[in-house]
PDB file of C-alpha atoms in Angstrom:
ATOM      1  CA  MET I   1      74.584 119.619 119.720  1.00 90.00           C
ATOM      2  CA  SER I   2      75.314 122.879 118.592  1.00 94.00           C
ATOM      3  CA  GLN I   3      75.426 124.498 114.989  1.00 96.00           C
ATOM      4  CA  TYR I   4      78.714 125.716 113.579  1.00 97.00           C
ATOM      5  CA  ARG I   5      79.673 127.304 110.336  1.00 97.00           C
ATOM      6  CA  LEU I   6      83.025 125.986 108.630  1.00 97.00           C
ATOM      7  CA  GLU I   7      84.869 128.294 106.217  1.00 97.00           C
ATOM      8  CA  ILE I   8      87.047 126.046 104.052  1.00 97.00           C
ATOM      9  CA  ARG I   9      89.841 127.477 101.784  1.00 98.00           C
ATOM     10  CA  VAL I  10      90.864 125.408  98.912  1.00 97.00           C
ATOM     11  CA  LYS I  11      93.944 126.702  96.867  1.00 94.00           C
ATOM     12  CA  PRO I  12      96.224 125.373  94.077  1.00 93.00           C
ATOM     13  CA  ARG I  13      99.464 123.799  95.532  1.00 91.00           C
ATOM     14  CA  PRO I  14     102.449 126.164  95.277  1.00 88.00           C
ATOM     15  CA  GLY I  15     104.712 125.531  92.438  1.00 83.00           C
ATOM     16  CA  LEU I  16     101.759 124.086  90.159  1.00 85.00           C
ATOM     17  CA  LEU I  17     100.633 126.273  87.321  1.00 83.00           C
ATOM     18  CA  ASP I  18      97.239 128.016  87.594  1.00 87.00           C
ATOM     19  CA  PRO I  19      96.064 128.739  84.246  1.00 85.00           C
ATOM     20  CA  GLN I  20      93.161 130.692  85.901  1.00 86.00           C
ATOM     21  CA  GLY I  21      95.375 132.723  88.094  1.00 91.00           C
ATOM     22  CA  LYS I  22      97.767 133.380  85.161  1.00 89.00           C
ATOM     23  CA  ALA I  23      94.743 134.721  83.164  1.00 89.00           C
ATOM     24  CA  ILE I  24      93.847 137.131  85.742  1.00 93.00           C
ATOM     25  CA  HIS I  25      97.455 138.290  86.201  1.00 94.00           C
ATOM     26  CA  HIS I  26      97.486 139.191  82.619  1.00 92.00           C
ATOM     27  CA  SER I  27      94.380 141.081  82.858  1.00 94.00           C
ATOM     28  CA  LEU I  28      95.065 142.979  86.008  1.00 96.00           C
ATOM     29  CA  ASN I  29      98.614 143.894  83.933  1.00 95.00           C
ATOM     30  CA  SER I  30      96.610 144.999  81.229  1.00 94.00           C
ATOM     31  CA  LEU I  31      94.605 147.419  83.455  1.00 96.00           C
ATOM     32  CA  GLY I  32      97.410 149.050  84.567  1.00 96.00           C
ATOM     33  CA  TRP I  33      98.357 147.273  87.605  1.00 96.00           C
ATOM     34  CA  ASP I  34     101.969 146.657  86.759  1.00 93.00           C
ATOM     35  CA  GLY I  35     102.873 145.609  90.136  1.00 94.00           C
ATOM     36  CA  VAL I  36     101.016 142.369  90.488  1.00 94.00           C
ATOM     37  CA  GLY I  37     103.045 139.483  90.979  1.00 89.00           C
ATOM     38  CA  ASP I  38     101.632 136.051  91.220  1.00 90.00           C
ATOM     39  CA  VAL I  39      97.951 135.279  91.181  1.00 94.00           C
ATOM     40  CA  ARG I  40      96.257 132.095  92.303  1.00 93.00           C
ATOM     41  CA  VAL I  41      92.711 131.190  92.268  1.00 94.00           C
ATOM     42  CA  GLY I  42      91.178 128.821  94.949  1.00 95.00           C
ATOM     43  CA  LYS I  43      87.805 128.198  96.263  1.00 96.00           C
ATOM     44  CA  VAL I  44      85.923 129.160  99.303  1.00 97.00           C
ATOM     45  CA  MET I  45      83.425 126.761 101.137  1.00 97.00           C
ATOM     46  CA  TYR I  46      80.803 127.544 103.553  1.00 97.00           C
ATOM     47  CA  ILE I  47      79.530 124.455 105.408  1.00 97.00           C
ATOM     48  CA  ASP I  48      76.955 124.324 108.444  1.00 97.00           C
ATOM     49  CA  ILE I  49      77.263 121.441 110.700  1.00 96.00           C
ATOM     50  CA  GLU I  50      75.966 119.878 113.644  1.00 96.00           C
ATOM     51  CA  ALA I  51      78.572 118.771 116.202  1.00 96.00           C
ATOM     52  CA  ASP I  52      79.080 118.228 120.041  1.00 95.00           C
ATOM     53  CA  SER I  53      81.844 120.721 120.058  1.00 95.00           C
ATOM     54  CA  GLU I  54      84.240 123.329 117.945  1.00 95.00           C
ATOM     55  CA  THR I  55      86.905 120.607 118.347  1.00 96.00           C
ATOM     56  CA  SER I  56      84.734 118.023 116.725  1.00 96.00           C
ATOM     57  CA  ALA I  57      83.246 120.484 114.225  1.00 96.00           C
ATOM     58  CA  GLY I  58      86.848 121.141 113.239  1.00 96.00           C
ATOM     59  CA  GLU I  59      87.979 117.472 113.131  1.00 97.00           C
ATOM     60  CA  ALA I  60      84.837 116.734 110.591  1.00 97.00           C
ATOM     61  CA  ALA I  61      86.116 119.766 108.505  1.00 97.00           C
ATOM     62  CA  GLU I  62      89.396 117.942 108.227  1.00 97.00           C
ATOM     63  CA  ALA I  63      88.255 114.739 107.216  1.00 97.00           C
ATOM     64  CA  MET I  64      85.739 116.140 104.583  1.00 97.00           C
ATOM     65  CA  CYS I  65      88.713 118.026 103.058  1.00 97.00           C
ATOM     66  CA  ARG I  66      90.858 114.995 102.995  1.00 96.00           C
ATOM     67  CA  LYS I  67      87.947 112.728 101.574  1.00 95.00           C
ATOM     68  CA  LEU I  68      86.358 114.861  99.169  1.00 96.00           C
ATOM     69  CA  LEU I  69      86.794 118.757  99.226  1.00 97.00           C
ATOM     70  CA  ALA I  70      90.540 119.058  98.136  1.00 97.00           C
ATOM     71  CA  ASN I  71      92.570 116.779  95.942  1.00 95.00           C
ATOM     72  CA  PRO I  72      95.988 116.448  97.684  1.00 92.00           C
ATOM     73  CA  VAL I  73      97.777 116.228  94.359  1.00 92.00           C
ATOM     74  CA  THR I  74      96.899 119.709  92.975  1.00 93.00           C
ATOM     75  CA  GLU I  75      95.470 121.419  96.137  1.00 95.00           C
ATOM     76  CA  ASP I  76      96.259 122.437  99.698  1.00 96.00           C
ATOM     77  CA  PHE I  77      93.324 122.965 102.219  1.00 97.00           C
ATOM     78  CA  GLU I  78      92.817 125.452 105.333  1.00 97.00           C
ATOM     79  CA  ILE I  79      90.082 125.287 107.734  1.00 97.00           C
ATOM     80  CA  SER I  80      90.032 128.992 107.927  1.00 95.00           C
ATOM     81  CA  MET I  81      86.970 129.399 110.345  1.00 93.00           C
ATOM     82  CA  ILE I  82      84.743 127.642 112.748  1.00 95.00           C
ATOM     83  CA  GLU I  83      81.861 129.782 113.907  1.00 94.00           C
ATOM     84  CA  ALA I  84      79.152 129.033 116.417  1.00 95.00           C
ATOM     85  CA  LEU I  85      75.868 129.660 114.995  1.00 92.00           C
ATOM     86  CA  GLU I  86      73.769 131.896 117.752  1.00 79.00           C
ATOM     87  CA  GLY I  87      70.514 130.704 118.566  1.00 65.00           C
ATOM     88  CA  ALA I  88      70.803 127.287 116.836  1.00 53.00           C
ATOM     89  CA  GLY I  89      70.900 123.793 118.367  1.00 49.00           C
ATOM     90  CA  SER I  90      70.137 122.943 122.123  1.00 47.00           C
TER      91      SER I  90
ATOM     92  CA  MET Z   1      83.703  89.692  76.403  1.00 91.00           C
ATOM     93  CA  LYS Z   2      81.019  90.759  78.546  1.00 95.00           C
ATOM     94  CA  VAL Z   3      81.740  94.646  79.255  1.00 97.00           C
ATOM     95  CA  ALA Z   4      79.965  96.877  81.759  1.00 98.00           C
ATOM     96  CA  VAL Z   5      79.702 100.714  80.917  1.00 98.00           C
ATOM     97  CA  ILE Z   6      79.150 102.604  83.931  1.00 98.00           C
ATOM     98  CA  THR Z   7      76.939 105.680  83.565  1.00 98.00           C
ATOM     99  CA  PHE Z   8      76.817 108.429  85.669  1.00 97.00           C
ATOM    100  CA  PRO Z   9      74.458 111.591  85.599  1.00 96.00           C
ATOM    101  CA  GLY Z  10      76.340 113.924  83.040  1.00 96.00           C
ATOM    102  CA  SER Z  11      78.072 111.027  81.243  1.00 97.00           C
ATOM    103  CA  ASN Z  12      77.905 111.332  77.370  1.00 96.00           C
ATOM    104  CA  CYS Z  13      79.937 108.937  75.774  1.00 97.00           C
ATOM    105  CA  ASP Z  14      78.407 105.927  77.189  1.00 97.00           C
ATOM    106  CA  TYR Z  15      76.255 105.132  73.991  1.00 97.00           C
ATOM    107  CA  ASP Z  16      79.641 105.481  71.738  1.00 97.00           C
ATOM    108  CA  LEU Z  17      81.558 103.150  74.296  1.00 97.00           C
ATOM    109  CA  TYR Z  18      78.675 100.657  74.104  1.00 98.00           C
ATOM    110  CA  LYS Z  19      78.494 100.715  70.298  1.00 97.00           C
ATOM    111  CA  ALA Z  20      82.357 100.406  70.180  1.00 97.00           C
ATOM    112  CA  ALA Z  21      82.228  97.350  72.343  1.00 97.00           C
ATOM    113  CA  GLN Z  22      79.567  95.839  70.481  1.00 96.00           C
ATOM    114  CA  GLN Z  23      81.571  96.479  67.324  1.00 96.00           C
ATOM    115  CA  VAL Z  24      84.232  94.444  67.985  1.00 95.00           C
ATOM    116  CA  GLY Z  25      81.671  91.517  69.405  1.00 93.00           C
ATOM    117  CA  GLY Z  26      81.509  92.539  72.961  1.00 94.00           C
ATOM    118  CA  ASP Z  27      78.219  91.994  75.225  1.00 95.00           C
ATOM    119  CA  ALA Z  28      77.824  95.437  76.567  1.00 97.00           C
ATOM    120  CA  THR Z  29      75.780  96.685  79.405  1.00 97.00           C
ATOM    121  CA  PHE Z  30      74.873 100.049  80.816  1.00 98.00           C
ATOM    122  CA  VAL Z  31      75.366  99.849  84.607  1.00 98.00           C
ATOM    123  CA  TRP Z  32      73.800 103.007  86.392  1.00 97.00           C
ATOM    124  CA  HIS Z  33      76.120 104.315  89.201  1.00 96.00           C
ATOM    125  CA  ARG Z  34      73.831 103.567  91.984  1.00 96.00           C
ATOM    126  CA  GLU Z  35      73.689  99.747  91.035  1.00 96.00           C
ATOM    127  CA  ARG Z  36      75.984  97.226  93.087  1.00 96.00           C
ATOM    128  CA  GLY Z  37      78.136  94.376  91.841  1.00 95.00           C
ATOM    129  CA  LEU Z  38      80.214  93.705  88.855  1.00 97.00           C
ATOM    130  CA  ALA Z  39      80.308  90.022  89.087  1.00 95.00           C
ATOM    131  CA  GLY Z  40      80.477  88.220  85.798  1.00 95.00           C
ATOM    132  CA  TYR Z  41      81.935  91.113  83.559  1.00 96.00           C
ATOM    133  CA  ASP Z  42      85.139  90.648  81.831  1.00 96.00           C
ATOM    134  CA  ALA Z  43      85.867  94.439  81.712  1.00 97.00           C
ATOM    135  CA  VAL Z  44      84.624  97.686  82.893  1.00 98.00           C
ATOM    136  CA  LEU Z  45      84.660 100.945  80.980  1.00 98.00           C
ATOM    137  CA  LEU Z  46      84.316 104.482  82.455  1.00 98.00           C
ATOM    138  CA  PRO Z  47      82.781 106.881  79.772  1.00 98.00           C
ATOM    139  CA  GLY Z  48      83.675 110.484  79.009  1.00 97.00           C
ATOM    140  CA  GLY Z  49      81.051 113.110  79.752  1.00 96.00           C
ATOM    141  CA  PHE Z  50      80.784 115.720  82.705  1.00 96.00           C
ATOM    142  CA  SER Z  51      79.444 113.674  85.474  1.00 95.00           C
ATOM    143  CA  TYR Z  52      77.761 115.888  87.970  1.00 93.00           C
ATOM    144  CA  GLY Z  53      78.535 118.874  85.913  1.00 92.00           C
ATOM    145  CA  ASP Z  54      82.151 118.719  86.855  1.00 93.00           C
ATOM    146  CA  TYR Z  55      81.254 120.228  90.179  1.00 93.00           C
ATOM    147  CA  LEU Z  56      84.185 120.637  92.941  1.00 94.00           C
ATOM    148  CA  ARG Z  57      86.473 118.854  90.460  1.00 94.00           C
ATOM    149  CA  ALA Z  58      86.104 116.892  87.663  1.00 95.00           C
ATOM    150  CA  GLY Z  59      85.209 113.419  88.654  1.00 95.00           C
ATOM    151  CA  ALA Z  60      85.282 114.285  92.194  1.00 95.00           C
ATOM    152  CA  ILE Z  61      81.802 113.567  92.866  1.00 95.00           C
ATOM    153  CA  ALA Z  62      81.284 110.531  90.683  1.00 95.00           C
ATOM    154  CA  ARG Z  63      83.987 108.545  92.434  1.00 95.00           C
ATOM    155  CA  MET Z  64      81.973 108.598  95.391  1.00 95.00           C
ATOM    156  CA  SER Z  65      79.116 106.910  93.482  1.00 96.00           C
ATOM    157  CA  PRO Z  66      78.211 103.250  95.110  1.00 96.00           C
ATOM    158  CA  ILE Z  67      79.204 101.444  91.938  1.00 97.00           C
ATOM    159  CA  MET Z  68      82.888 102.963  92.291  1.00 97.00           C
ATOM    160  CA  GLU Z  69      83.320 100.638  95.282  1.00 97.00           C
ATOM    161  CA  ASP Z  70      82.707  97.561  93.011  1.00 98.00           C
ATOM    162  CA  VAL Z  71      84.981  99.390  90.165  1.00 98.00           C
ATOM    163  CA  THR Z  72      87.769  99.629  92.896  1.00 98.00           C
ATOM    164  CA  SER Z  73      87.594  95.755  94.069  1.00 98.00           C
ATOM    165  CA  PHE Z  74      87.330  94.912  90.311  1.00 98.00           C
ATOM    166  CA  ALA Z  75      90.459  96.755  89.259  1.00 98.00           C
ATOM    167  CA  ASN Z  76      92.379  95.679  92.597  1.00 97.00           C
ATOM    168  CA  SER Z  77      91.564  91.738  91.568  1.00 96.00           C
ATOM    169  CA  GLY Z  78      93.272  92.592  88.381  1.00 96.00           C
ATOM    170  CA  GLY Z  79      90.094  93.186  86.250  1.00 97.00           C
ATOM    171  CA  PRO Z  80      90.747  95.709  83.150  1.00 97.00           C
ATOM    172  CA  VAL Z  81      89.126  99.009  83.660  1.00 98.00           C
ATOM    173  CA  LEU Z  82      89.351 101.474  80.855  1.00 98.00           C
ATOM    174  CA  GLY Z  83      88.636 105.384  81.586  1.00 98.00           C
ATOM    175  CA  ILE Z  84      88.413 107.630  78.875  1.00 98.00           C
ATOM    176  CA  CYS Z  85      88.281 111.403  79.287  1.00 98.00           C
ATOM    177  CA  ASN Z  86      85.845 111.840  82.290  1.00 98.00           C
ATOM    178  CA  GLY Z  87      86.633 108.544  82.991  1.00 98.00           C
ATOM    179  CA  PHE Z  88      90.245 108.938  83.281  1.00 98.00           C
ATOM    180  CA  GLN Z  89      89.549 111.857  85.511  1.00 98.00           C
ATOM    181  CA  ILE Z  90      87.395 109.586  87.720  1.00 98.00           C
ATOM    182  CA  LEU Z  91      89.908 106.836  87.819  1.00 98.00           C
ATOM    183  CA  CYS Z  92      92.587 109.685  89.299  1.00 98.00           C
ATOM    184  CA  GLU Z  93      89.970 110.958  91.692  1.00 97.00           C
ATOM    185  CA  ALA Z  94      89.419 107.620  93.027  1.00 97.00           C
ATOM    186  CA  GLY Z  95      93.070 106.756  93.284  1.00 96.00           C
ATOM    187  CA  LEU Z  96      93.022 103.726  90.993  1.00 98.00           C
ATOM    188  CA  LEU Z  97      95.513 105.995  88.857  1.00 98.00           C
ATOM    189  CA  PRO Z  98      97.983 108.387  90.171  1.00 97.00           C
ATOM    190  CA  GLY Z  99      98.111 111.985  89.645  1.00 96.00           C
ATOM    191  CA  ALA Z 100      95.213 114.508  88.733  1.00 96.00           C
ATOM    192  CA  LEU Z 101      93.770 116.165  85.422  1.00 96.00           C
ATOM    193  CA  MET Z 102      94.090 119.993  85.698  1.00 94.00           C
ATOM    194  CA  ARG Z 103      92.815 122.659  83.689  1.00 93.00           C
ATOM    195  CA  ASN Z 104      94.352 122.801  80.286  1.00 95.00           C
ATOM    196  CA  SER Z 105      97.229 125.192  80.331  1.00 91.00           C
ATOM    197  CA  SER Z 106      95.603 127.230  77.362  1.00 90.00           C
ATOM    198  CA  LEU Z 107      92.571 127.712  79.638  1.00 88.00           C
ATOM    199  CA  LYS Z 108      90.390 126.755  76.456  1.00 92.00           C
ATOM    200  CA  PHE Z 109      88.342 123.526  75.866  1.00 96.00           C
ATOM    201  CA  GLN Z 110      90.197 121.591  73.436  1.00 97.00           C
ATOM    202  CA  GLY Z 111      87.890 119.648  70.744  1.00 97.00           C
ATOM    203  CA  LYS Z 112      89.785 118.365  67.777  1.00 97.00           C
ATOM    204  CA  ASP Z 113      91.559 115.582  66.359  1.00 97.00           C
ATOM    205  CA  VAL Z 114      95.243 114.856  67.822  1.00 98.00           C
ATOM    206  CA  PHE Z 115      97.946 112.724  66.999  1.00 98.00           C
ATOM    207  CA  ILE Z 116      99.108 110.237  70.029  1.00 98.00           C
ATOM    208  CA  ARG Z 117     101.848 107.659  69.872  1.00 98.00           C
ATOM    209  CA  VAL Z 118     101.356 104.126  71.089  1.00 98.00           C
ATOM    210  CA  GLU Z 119     104.173 103.642  73.809  1.00 98.00           C
ATOM    211  CA  ARG Z 120     103.630 100.255  74.421  1.00 97.00           C
ATOM    212  CA  ASN Z 121     101.899  97.335  72.802  1.00 96.00           C
ATOM    213  CA  ASP Z 122     102.508  94.653  75.441  1.00 96.00           C
ATOM    214  CA  MET Z 123      99.245  95.272  77.008  1.00 95.00           C
ATOM    215  CA  LEU Z 124      95.561  93.823  77.085  1.00 95.00           C
ATOM    216  CA  PHE Z 125      94.652  97.313  75.688  1.00 97.00           C
ATOM    217  CA  THR Z 126      96.929  97.657  73.039  1.00 98.00           C
ATOM    218  CA  SER Z 127      98.031  94.728  71.806  1.00 97.00           C
ATOM    219  CA  ASP Z 128      96.652  95.124  68.369  1.00 97.00           C
ATOM    220  CA  TYR Z 129      98.627  98.253  67.814  1.00 98.00           C
ATOM    221  CA  THR Z 130     102.468  98.370  66.900  1.00 98.00           C
ATOM    222  CA  GLU Z 131     104.658 100.138  69.359  1.00 97.00           C
ATOM    223  CA  GLY Z 132     105.366 103.473  68.189  1.00 98.00           C
ATOM    224  CA  GLN Z 133     102.228 103.794  65.968  1.00 98.00           C
ATOM    225  CA  VAL Z 134     101.008 107.098  65.586  1.00 98.00           C
ATOM    226  CA  LEU Z 135      97.116 107.063  65.879  1.00 98.00           C
ATOM    227  CA  ARG Z 136      94.575 110.186  64.931  1.00 98.00           C
ATOM    228  CA  ILE Z 137      92.153 110.339  67.747  1.00 98.00           C
ATOM    229  CA  PRO Z 138      89.548 113.052  68.756  1.00 98.00           C
ATOM    230  CA  ILE Z 139      89.787 114.959  72.110  1.00 98.00           C
ATOM    231  CA  ALA Z 140      87.272 116.990  73.843  1.00 98.00           C
ATOM    232  CA  HIS Z 141      88.313 118.335  77.042  1.00 97.00           C
ATOM    233  CA  GLY Z 142      88.826 121.494  79.397  1.00 96.00           C
ATOM    234  CA  GLU Z 143      90.645 119.477  82.303  1.00 96.00           C
ATOM    235  CA  GLY Z 144      93.169 117.156  80.597  1.00 97.00           C
ATOM    236  CA  ASN Z 145      96.406 118.660  81.784  1.00 96.00           C
ATOM    237  CA  TYR Z 146      97.992 115.729  83.754  1.00 97.00           C
ATOM    238  CA  GLU Z 147     100.101 116.565  86.864  1.00 94.00           C
ATOM    239  CA  ALA Z 148     101.375 114.729  89.681  1.00 94.00           C
ATOM    240  CA  ASP Z 149     104.352 114.950  92.088  1.00 91.00           C
ATOM    241  CA  THR Z 150     107.769 114.550  90.855  1.00 92.00           C
ATOM    242  CA  ALA Z 151     108.252 110.959  92.244  1.00 95.00           C
ATOM    243  CA  THR Z 152     105.162 109.883  90.611  1.00 96.00           C
ATOM    244  CA  LEU Z 153     105.922 111.373  87.217  1.00 96.00           C
ATOM    245  CA  GLU Z 154     109.554 109.832  87.353  1.00 96.00           C
ATOM    246  CA  ALA Z 155     108.277 106.528  88.165  1.00 97.00           C
ATOM    247  CA  LEU Z 156     105.447 106.595  85.499  1.00 98.00           C
ATOM    248  CA  GLU Z 157     108.444 107.337  83.080  1.00 97.00           C
ATOM    249  CA  ALA Z 158     110.901 104.703  84.308  1.00 97.00           C
ATOM    250  CA  GLU Z 159     108.146 101.935  84.850  1.00 97.00           C
ATOM    251  CA  GLY Z 160     106.980 102.493  81.008  1.00 97.00           C
ATOM    252  CA  ARG Z 161     103.489 103.465  82.305  1.00 98.00           C
ATOM    253  CA  VAL Z 162     102.928 106.129  80.108  1.00 98.00           C
ATOM    254  CA  VAL Z 163     100.792 104.301  77.311  1.00 98.00           C
ATOM    255  CA  PHE Z 164      99.835 107.119  75.065  1.00 98.00           C
ATOM    256  CA  ARG Z 165     101.615 110.470  74.334  1.00 98.00           C
ATOM    257  CA  TYR Z 166     100.620 113.486  72.222  1.00 98.00           C
ATOM    258  CA  VAL Z 167     102.789 113.797  69.224  1.00 98.00           C
ATOM    259  CA  ASP Z 168     102.717 115.546  65.882  1.00 98.00           C
ATOM    260  CA  ALA Z 169     101.728 113.887  62.782  1.00 97.00           C
ATOM    261  CA  SER Z 170     105.304 112.493  62.233  1.00 97.00           C
ATOM    262  CA  GLY Z 171     105.429 111.166  65.844  1.00 97.00           C
ATOM    263  CA  GLU Z 172     107.572 113.562  67.552  1.00 97.00           C
ATOM    264  CA  SER Z 173     106.515 114.542  70.952  1.00 97.00           C
ATOM    265  CA  THR Z 174     106.663 118.327  70.592  1.00 97.00           C
ATOM    266  CA  GLU Z 175     105.353 121.143  72.915  1.00 97.00           C
ATOM    267  CA  ASP Z 176     102.978 122.122  69.881  1.00 97.00           C
ATOM    268  CA  ALA Z 177     101.498 118.767  69.831  1.00 98.00           C
ATOM    269  CA  ASN Z 178     100.627 119.253  73.201  1.00 98.00           C
ATOM    270  CA  PRO Z 179      96.888 120.332  73.470  1.00 98.00           C
ATOM    271  CA  ASN Z 180      96.448 120.771  77.254  1.00 97.00           C
ATOM    272  CA  GLY Z 181      99.897 121.389  78.939  1.00 95.00           C
ATOM    273  CA  SER Z 182     100.321 117.677  80.143  1.00 97.00           C
ATOM    274  CA  TRP Z 183     103.322 116.803  81.526  1.00 95.00           C
ATOM    275  CA  HIS Z 184     105.875 114.993  79.138  1.00 96.00           C
ATOM    276  CA  ASN Z 185     102.789 115.230  76.516  1.00 98.00           C
ATOM    277  CA  ILE Z 186     100.983 112.449  78.839  1.00 98.00           C
ATOM    278  CA  ALA Z 187      97.845 111.400  77.022  1.00 98.00           C
ATOM    279  CA  GLY Z 188      97.358 108.046  78.905  1.00 98.00           C
ATOM    280  CA  ILE Z 189      98.846 106.185  81.581  1.00 98.00           C
ATOM    281  CA  THR Z 190      98.340 102.633  83.244  1.00 98.00           C
ATOM    282  CA  ASN Z 191      98.818 101.502  86.914  1.00 98.00           C
ATOM    283  CA  ALA Z 192     101.553  99.366  87.931  1.00 96.00           C
ATOM    284  CA  LYS Z 193      99.930  96.129  87.237  1.00 97.00           C
ATOM    285  CA  GLY Z 194      98.895  97.375  83.669  1.00 97.00           C
ATOM    286  CA  ASN Z 195      95.039  96.553  84.021  1.00 98.00           C
ATOM    287  CA  VAL Z 196      93.807 100.164  84.601  1.00 98.00           C
ATOM    288  CA  LEU Z 197      94.339 102.483  81.730  1.00 98.00           C
ATOM    289  CA  GLY Z 198      93.012 106.003  81.892  1.00 98.00           C
ATOM    290  CA  MET Z 199      93.345 108.324  78.814  1.00 98.00           C
ATOM    291  CA  MET Z 200      91.988 111.838  77.593  1.00 98.00           C
ATOM    292  CA  PRO Z 201      91.574 110.932  73.870  1.00 98.00           C
ATOM    293  CA  HIS Z 202      88.571 109.346  72.548  1.00 98.00           C
ATOM    294  CA  PRO Z 203      89.060 105.902  70.837  1.00 98.00           C
ATOM    295  CA  GLU Z 204      85.396 105.390  70.909  1.00 98.00           C
ATOM    296  CA  ARG Z 205      85.020 108.222  68.755  1.00 97.00           C
ATOM    297  CA  ALA Z 206      87.346 106.977  66.016  1.00 98.00           C
ATOM    298  CA  MET Z 207      85.592 103.577  65.250  1.00 98.00           C
ATOM    299  CA  GLU Z 208      84.274 104.502  61.638  1.00 96.00           C
ATOM    300  CA  SER Z 209      85.839 105.867  58.535  1.00 95.00           C
ATOM    301  CA  ILE Z 210      82.607 107.964  58.004  1.00 94.00           C
ATOM    302  CA  LEU Z 211      83.532 109.826  61.208  1.00 90.00           C
ATOM    303  CA  GLY Z 212      87.107 110.570  60.179  1.00 91.00           C
ATOM    304  CA  SER Z 213      89.146 107.779  61.814  1.00 95.00           C
ATOM    305  CA  THR Z 214      89.161 104.154  62.541  1.00 97.00           C
ATOM    306  CA  ASP Z 215      92.407 104.251  64.800  1.00 98.00           C
ATOM    307  CA  GLY Z 216      90.442 103.603  68.010  1.00 98.00           C
ATOM    308  CA  VAL Z 217      88.968 100.468  66.728  1.00 98.00           C
ATOM    309  CA  ALA Z 218      92.460  98.313  67.454  1.00 98.00           C
ATOM    310  CA  LEU Z 219      92.197  99.273  71.222  1.00 98.00           C
ATOM    311  CA  PHE Z 220      88.575  97.636  71.631  1.00 97.00           C
ATOM    312  CA  THR Z 221      89.746  94.712  69.420  1.00 97.00           C
ATOM    313  CA  SER Z 222      92.729  94.511  71.705  1.00 97.00           C
ATOM    314  CA  MET Z 223      90.563  94.072  74.674  1.00 96.00           C
ATOM    315  CA  ALA Z 224      88.282  91.644  72.972  1.00 95.00           C
ATOM    316  CA  GLY Z 225      91.128  89.448  71.726  1.00 93.00           C
ATOM    317  CA  SER Z 226      92.765  89.385  75.064  1.00 90.00           C
ATOM    318  CA  LEU Z 227      89.668  88.703  76.822  1.00 89.00           C
ATOM    319  CA  SER Z 228      89.448  85.613  74.645  1.00 69.00           C
ATOM    320  CA  LEU Z 229      86.619  86.499  72.669  1.00 49.00           C
ATOM    321  CA  SER Z 230      86.595  86.320  68.794  1.00 39.00           C
ATOM    322  CA  THR Z 231      85.790  89.817  67.093  1.00 39.00           C
TER     323      THR Z 231
END
């Protein structure tokens, strides 16, 4: 088993109103960034996990997203990084 | 009517629900989220609050609680389940109701009395109301903006599964009367079988005239009556 660090990004689905993003958009505009278009706010989660291989760490990440980390009605997810942690595991 | 009030860490309307059930002659019991089994109960109530601090998403962690497996089988076998506010969010996260409750479009927590219209009274939860009746009921939420995919939303309307809608005092569902940006002013929906009801407004806080409104009482008398217990 080895230690892996997962980076998971969860973001609002395209087309859905993201009120947080909208508020930030207004704020950026009022600060003078007139060229700012769409702003959307998501989450990044870092999860350390023990797994046999990078593939199985990725599969676990996918299952976590489907079961808990993202709501399929309103959010999309992406496993943006699977990093083997140095010096950990056996 | 033997009623289970499910309590999660962070629930804060559990006593109001308990009291509301008692007020209509119900025999209410608190059931902690780690307990198992709902045998012998006639109805299950999921209270409002901020279970698990609304971490991740409102209701997302609570719905993984051990008792939710029992709530799911209770609902699937036709048992009446009512989720109010955070309870509604938990029911959506658990997949017992479709869709999701997103951040209010105003980005503000809304705590005030609103008007809602009873869209149907042919249900266990609403039989003591009249169809089209306008109720004044408090809301208190930051994530009550009902959203689902287009097919689901169309099905909800086509099948008459919108039970309550935000309206103005005269009963019109206007944009101004919508406190959170919900699609079609949706305040409460039911599942296809009609035994699971989720709603953002708090009928359990509208039970006594001294507290401003008694418009919530009929929801609980409807349940008590339908579950064959005199009030």
